[in-house]
CSV table of C-alpha atoms and ligand atoms in Angstrom, one decimal:
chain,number,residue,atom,x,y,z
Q,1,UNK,CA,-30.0,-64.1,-59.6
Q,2,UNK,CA,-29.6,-61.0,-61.9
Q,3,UNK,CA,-31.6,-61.6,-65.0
Q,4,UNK,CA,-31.2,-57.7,-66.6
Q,5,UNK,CA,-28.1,-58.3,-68.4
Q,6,UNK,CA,-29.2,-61.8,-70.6
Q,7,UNK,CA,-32.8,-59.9,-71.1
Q,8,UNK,CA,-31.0,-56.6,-72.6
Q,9,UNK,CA,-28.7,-58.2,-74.4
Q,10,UNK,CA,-31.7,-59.4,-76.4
Q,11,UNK,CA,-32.6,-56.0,-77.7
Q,12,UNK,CA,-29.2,-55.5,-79.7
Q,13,UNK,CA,-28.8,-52.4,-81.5
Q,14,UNK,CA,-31.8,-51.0,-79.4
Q,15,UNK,CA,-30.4,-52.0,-76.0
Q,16,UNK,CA,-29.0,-48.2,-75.4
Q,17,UNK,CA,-33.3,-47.2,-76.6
Q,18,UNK,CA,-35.3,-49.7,-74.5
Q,19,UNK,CA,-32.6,-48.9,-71.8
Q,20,UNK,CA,-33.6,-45.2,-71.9
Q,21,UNK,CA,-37.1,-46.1,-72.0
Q,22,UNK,CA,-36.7,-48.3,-69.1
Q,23,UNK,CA,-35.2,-45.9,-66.8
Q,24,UNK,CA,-37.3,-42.8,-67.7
Q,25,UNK,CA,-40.4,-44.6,-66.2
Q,26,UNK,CA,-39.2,-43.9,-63.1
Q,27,UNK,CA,-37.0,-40.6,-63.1
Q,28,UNK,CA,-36.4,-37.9,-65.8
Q,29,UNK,CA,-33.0,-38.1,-66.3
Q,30,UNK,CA,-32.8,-34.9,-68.4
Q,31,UNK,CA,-34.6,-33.1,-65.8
Q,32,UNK,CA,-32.4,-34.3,-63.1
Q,33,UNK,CA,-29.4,-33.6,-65.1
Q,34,UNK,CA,-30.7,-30.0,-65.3
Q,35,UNK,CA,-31.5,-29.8,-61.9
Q,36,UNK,CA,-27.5,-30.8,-60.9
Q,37,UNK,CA,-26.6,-27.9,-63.5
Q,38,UNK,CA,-28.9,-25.2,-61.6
Q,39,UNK,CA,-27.4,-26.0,-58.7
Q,40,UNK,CA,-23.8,-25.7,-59.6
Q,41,UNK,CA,-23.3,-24.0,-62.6
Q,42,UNK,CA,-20.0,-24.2,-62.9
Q,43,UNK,CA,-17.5,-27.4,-62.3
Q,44,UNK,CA,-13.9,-28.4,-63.3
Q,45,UNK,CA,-14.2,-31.9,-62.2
Q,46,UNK,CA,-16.8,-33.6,-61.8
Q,47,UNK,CA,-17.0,-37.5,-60.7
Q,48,UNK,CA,-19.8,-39.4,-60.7
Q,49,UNK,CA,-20.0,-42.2,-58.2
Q,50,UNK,CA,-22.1,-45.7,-59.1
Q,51,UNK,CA,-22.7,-44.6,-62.9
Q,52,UNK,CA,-23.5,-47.8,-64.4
Q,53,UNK,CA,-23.7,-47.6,-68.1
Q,54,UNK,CA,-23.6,-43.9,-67.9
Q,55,UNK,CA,-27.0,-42.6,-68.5
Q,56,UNK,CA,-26.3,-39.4,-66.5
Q,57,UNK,CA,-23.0,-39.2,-67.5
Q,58,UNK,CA,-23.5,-38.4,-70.9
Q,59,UNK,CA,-26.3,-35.8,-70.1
Q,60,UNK,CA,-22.9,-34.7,-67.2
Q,61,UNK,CA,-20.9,-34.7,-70.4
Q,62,UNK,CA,-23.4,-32.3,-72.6
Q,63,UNK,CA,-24.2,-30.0,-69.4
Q,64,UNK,CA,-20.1,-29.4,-68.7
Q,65,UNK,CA,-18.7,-28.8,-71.9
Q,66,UNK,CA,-15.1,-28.4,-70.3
Q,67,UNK,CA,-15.1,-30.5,-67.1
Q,68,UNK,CA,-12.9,-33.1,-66.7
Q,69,UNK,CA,-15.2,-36.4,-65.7
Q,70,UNK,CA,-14.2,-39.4,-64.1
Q,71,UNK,CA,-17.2,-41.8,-64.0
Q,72,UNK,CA,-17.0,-45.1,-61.7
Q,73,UNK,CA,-18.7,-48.4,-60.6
Q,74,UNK,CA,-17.7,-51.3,-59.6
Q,75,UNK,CA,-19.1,-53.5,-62.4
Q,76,UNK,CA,-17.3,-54.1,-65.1
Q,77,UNK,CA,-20.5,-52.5,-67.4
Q,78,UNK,CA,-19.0,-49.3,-66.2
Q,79,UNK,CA,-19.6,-46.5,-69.0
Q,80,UNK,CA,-20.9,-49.4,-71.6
Q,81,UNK,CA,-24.2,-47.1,-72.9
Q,82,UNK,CA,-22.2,-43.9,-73.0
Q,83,UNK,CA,-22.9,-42.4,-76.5
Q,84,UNK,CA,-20.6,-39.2,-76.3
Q,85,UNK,CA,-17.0,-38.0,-76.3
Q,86,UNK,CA,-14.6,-39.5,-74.1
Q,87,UNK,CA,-12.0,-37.3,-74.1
Q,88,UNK,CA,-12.7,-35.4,-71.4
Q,89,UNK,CA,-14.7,-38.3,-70.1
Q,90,UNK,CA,-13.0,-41.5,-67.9
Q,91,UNK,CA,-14.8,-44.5,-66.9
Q,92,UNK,CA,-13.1,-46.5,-64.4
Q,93,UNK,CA,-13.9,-49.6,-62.9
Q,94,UNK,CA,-12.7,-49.3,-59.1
Q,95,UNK,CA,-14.4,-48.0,-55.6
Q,96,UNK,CA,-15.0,-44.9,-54.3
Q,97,UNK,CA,-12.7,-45.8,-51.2
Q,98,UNK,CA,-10.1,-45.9,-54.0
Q,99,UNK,CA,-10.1,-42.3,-55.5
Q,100,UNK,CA,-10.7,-41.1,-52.1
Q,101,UNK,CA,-6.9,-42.6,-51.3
Q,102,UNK,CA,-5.5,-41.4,-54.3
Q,103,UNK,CA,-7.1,-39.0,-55.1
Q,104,UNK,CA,-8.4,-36.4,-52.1
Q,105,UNK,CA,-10.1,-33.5,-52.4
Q,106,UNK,CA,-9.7,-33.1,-55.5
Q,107,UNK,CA,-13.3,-33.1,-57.2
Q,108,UNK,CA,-15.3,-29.6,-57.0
Q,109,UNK,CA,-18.9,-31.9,-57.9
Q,110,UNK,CA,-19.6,-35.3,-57.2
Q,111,UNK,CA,-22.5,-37.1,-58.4
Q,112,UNK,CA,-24.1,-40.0,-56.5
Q,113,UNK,CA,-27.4,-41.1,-58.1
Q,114,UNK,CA,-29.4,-43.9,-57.2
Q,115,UNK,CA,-26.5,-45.7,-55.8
Q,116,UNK,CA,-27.5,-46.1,-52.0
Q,117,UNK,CA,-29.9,-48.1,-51.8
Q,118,UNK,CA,-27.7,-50.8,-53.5
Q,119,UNK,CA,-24.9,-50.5,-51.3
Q,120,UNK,CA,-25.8,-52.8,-48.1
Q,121,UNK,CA,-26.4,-50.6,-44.9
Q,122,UNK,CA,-23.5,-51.7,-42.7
Q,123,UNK,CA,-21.1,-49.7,-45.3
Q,124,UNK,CA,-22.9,-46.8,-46.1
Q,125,UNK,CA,-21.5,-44.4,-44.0
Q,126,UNK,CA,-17.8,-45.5,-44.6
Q,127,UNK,CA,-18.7,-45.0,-48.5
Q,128,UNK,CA,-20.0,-41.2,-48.1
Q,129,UNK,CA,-16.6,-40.5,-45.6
Q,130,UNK,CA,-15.1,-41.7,-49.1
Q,131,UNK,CA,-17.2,-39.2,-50.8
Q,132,UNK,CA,-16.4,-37.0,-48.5
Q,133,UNK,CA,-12.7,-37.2,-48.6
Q,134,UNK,CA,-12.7,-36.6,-52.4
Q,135,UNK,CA,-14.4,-33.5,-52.4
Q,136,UNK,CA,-13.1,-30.2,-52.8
Q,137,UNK,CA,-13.1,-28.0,-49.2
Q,138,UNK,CA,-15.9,-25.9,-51.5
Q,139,UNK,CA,-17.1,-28.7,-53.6
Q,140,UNK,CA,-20.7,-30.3,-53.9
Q,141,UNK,CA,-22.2,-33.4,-53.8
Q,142,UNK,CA,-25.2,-34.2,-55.5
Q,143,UNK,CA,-27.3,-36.9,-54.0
Q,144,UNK,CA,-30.2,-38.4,-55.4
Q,145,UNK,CA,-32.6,-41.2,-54.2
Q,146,UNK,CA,-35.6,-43.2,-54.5
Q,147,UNK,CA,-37.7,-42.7,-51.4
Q,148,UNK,CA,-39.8,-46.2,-50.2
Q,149,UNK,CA,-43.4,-45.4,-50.0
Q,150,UNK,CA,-45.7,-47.9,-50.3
Q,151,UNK,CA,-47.3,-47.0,-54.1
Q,152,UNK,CA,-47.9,-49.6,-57.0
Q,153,UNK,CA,-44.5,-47.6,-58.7
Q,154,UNK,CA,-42.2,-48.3,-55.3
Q,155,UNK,CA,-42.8,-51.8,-55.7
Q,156,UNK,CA,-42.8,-52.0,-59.2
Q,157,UNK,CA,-39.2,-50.4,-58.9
Q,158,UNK,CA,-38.1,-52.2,-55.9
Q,159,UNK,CA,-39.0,-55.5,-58.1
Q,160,UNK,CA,-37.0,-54.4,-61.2
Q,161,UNK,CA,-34.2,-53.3,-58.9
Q,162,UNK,CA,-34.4,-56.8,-56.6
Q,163,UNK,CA,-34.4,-58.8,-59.7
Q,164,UNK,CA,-33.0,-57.2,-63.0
Q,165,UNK,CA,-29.8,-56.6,-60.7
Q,166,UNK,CA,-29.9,-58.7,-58.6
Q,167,UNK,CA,-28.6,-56.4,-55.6
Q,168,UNK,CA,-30.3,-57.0,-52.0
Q,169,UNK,CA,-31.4,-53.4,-52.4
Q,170,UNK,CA,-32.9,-51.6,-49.2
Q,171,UNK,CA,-34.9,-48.0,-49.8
Q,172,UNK,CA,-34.5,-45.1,-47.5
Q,173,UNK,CA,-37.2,-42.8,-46.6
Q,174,UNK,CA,-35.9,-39.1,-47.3
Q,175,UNK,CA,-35.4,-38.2,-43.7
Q,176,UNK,CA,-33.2,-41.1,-42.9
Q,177,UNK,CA,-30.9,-40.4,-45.9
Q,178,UNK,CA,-30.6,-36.8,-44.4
Q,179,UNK,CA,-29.5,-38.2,-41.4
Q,180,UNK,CA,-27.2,-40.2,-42.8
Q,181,UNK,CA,-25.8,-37.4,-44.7
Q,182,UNK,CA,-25.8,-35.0,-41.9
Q,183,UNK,CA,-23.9,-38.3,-39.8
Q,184,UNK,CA,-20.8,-37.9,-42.1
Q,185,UNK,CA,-20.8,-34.3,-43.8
Q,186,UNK,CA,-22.3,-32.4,-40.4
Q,187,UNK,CA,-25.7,-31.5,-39.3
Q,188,UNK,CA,-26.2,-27.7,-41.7
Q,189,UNK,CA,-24.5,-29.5,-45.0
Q,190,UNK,CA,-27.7,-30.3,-47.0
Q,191,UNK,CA,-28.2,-26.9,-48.8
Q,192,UNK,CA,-30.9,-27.7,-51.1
Q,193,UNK,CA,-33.5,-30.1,-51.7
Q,194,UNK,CA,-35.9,-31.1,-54.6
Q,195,UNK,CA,-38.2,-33.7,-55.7
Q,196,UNK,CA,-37.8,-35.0,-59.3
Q,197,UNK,CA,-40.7,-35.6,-61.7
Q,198,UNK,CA,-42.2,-38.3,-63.1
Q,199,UNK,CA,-42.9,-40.0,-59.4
Q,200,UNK,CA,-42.3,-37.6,-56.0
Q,201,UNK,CA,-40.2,-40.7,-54.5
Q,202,UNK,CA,-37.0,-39.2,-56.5
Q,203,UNK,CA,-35.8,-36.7,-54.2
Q,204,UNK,CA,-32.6,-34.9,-54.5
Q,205,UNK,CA,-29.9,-33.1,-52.0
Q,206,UNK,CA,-27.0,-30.5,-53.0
Q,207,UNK,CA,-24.6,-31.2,-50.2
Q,208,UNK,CA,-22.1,-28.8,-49.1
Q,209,UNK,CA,-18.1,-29.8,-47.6
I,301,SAM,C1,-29.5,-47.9,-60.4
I,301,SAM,S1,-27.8,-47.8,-61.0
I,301,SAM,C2,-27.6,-46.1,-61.1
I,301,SAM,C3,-26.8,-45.7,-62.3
I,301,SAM,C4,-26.6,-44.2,-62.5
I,301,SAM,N1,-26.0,-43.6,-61.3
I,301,SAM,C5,-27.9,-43.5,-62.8
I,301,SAM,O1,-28.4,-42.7,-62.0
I,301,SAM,O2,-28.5,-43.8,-63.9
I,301,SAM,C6,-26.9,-48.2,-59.5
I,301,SAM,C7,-25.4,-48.4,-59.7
I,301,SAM,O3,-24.8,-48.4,-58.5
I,301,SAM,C8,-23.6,-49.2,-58.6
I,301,SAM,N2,-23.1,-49.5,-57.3
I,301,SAM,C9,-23.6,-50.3,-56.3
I,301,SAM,N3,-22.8,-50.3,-55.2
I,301,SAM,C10,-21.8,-49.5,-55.5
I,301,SAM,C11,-20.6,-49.1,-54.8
I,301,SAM,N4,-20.3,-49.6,-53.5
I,301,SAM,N5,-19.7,-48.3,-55.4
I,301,SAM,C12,-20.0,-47.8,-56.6
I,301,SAM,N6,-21.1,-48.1,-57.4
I,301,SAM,C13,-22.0,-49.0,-56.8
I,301,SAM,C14,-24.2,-50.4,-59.4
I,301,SAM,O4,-23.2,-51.2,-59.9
I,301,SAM,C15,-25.1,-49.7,-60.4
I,301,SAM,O5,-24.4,-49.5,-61.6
């Protein structure tokens, strides 16, 4: 059962705080945010795939003063955290598989961060051929991980992810998510790769068409 809801609800005014907190003892989000803007500099729209409360879409938000973003999950928390302005900024509760139908290759940068390992492994692949499909023919995905290695902080994160949401979540080392990747977006469209500080299991592809 998913307990992270009724504990943070507890914390009030400071849920959007402890939530920050929470999150940066296991990835920088600033630095990752930076990260996405070195690697593509420039974007018109941008969608973010998976982006919960909307964490990194505010920092998307800040980093692409005139992008158009469309930001979605598929819980109903969608956007809830975001402390920004939303007119240029759209959260929408629905699935990838979705806007790729209505919406194809239309999206020059899409974000996907620490999303796959909550999405169970039989549908995987058909949710990057979504991805796929709504990218641009020159657009970018971002892709970001956790990598499972068998460290004190995997486990603590894999407990906090198993419990405080309540997902049957299932880590992938690196090299499978390249595989995975290559499976659906062909074997030469990883185009850069990074690790992300604090913890060397956040790793981080820019994907090409
Ligand atoms: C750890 S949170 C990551 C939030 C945000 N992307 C970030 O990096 O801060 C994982 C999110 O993935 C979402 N998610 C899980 N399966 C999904 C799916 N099939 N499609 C879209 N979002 C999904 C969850 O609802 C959750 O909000």
């Amino acid at each position: 059962m998913a307990i992270g809801a009724t504990v943070r609800r507890l914390f009030g005014p400071h849920e959007r705080t402890v939530a920050g907190l929470y999150r940066g003892l296991f990835v920088d989000v600033g630095r990752l945010s930076s990260l996405i803007r070195e690697w593509m500099p420039q974007a018109e729209k941008i969608l973010e795939v998976g982006c919960g409360e909307g964490a990194v879409t505010e920092q998307l938000a800040r980093l692409y003063p005139n992008a158009d973003i469309m930001a979605i999950d598929i819980t109903p928390r969608v956007g809830r955290l975001f402390n920004g302005n939303r007119d240029r900024v759209q959260f929408v509760e629905t699935t990838i598989q979705a806007v790729a139908a209505t919406k194809p290759g239309q999206f020059d940068l899409i974000i996907l961060s620490d999303v796959l390992h909550h999405v169970p492994i039989a549908l995987r692949e058909e949710l990057l051929t979504a991805v796929h499909s709504t990218l641009a023919p020159e657009g970018r995905l971002f892709f970001k991980d956790w990598e499972r290695r068998f460290t004190p902080i995997h486990w603590l994160g894999y407990a906090s992810d198993r419990w405080i949401t309540g997902d049957r979540i299932h880590y992938l080392r690196k090299q499978e998510a390249a595989e995975l990747i290559a499976g659906t977006f062909g074997p030469d469209s990883i185009i850069a790769e990074a690790r992300v500080r604090p913890w060397n299991n956040n790793f981080a592809f820019l994907v090409q068409q």
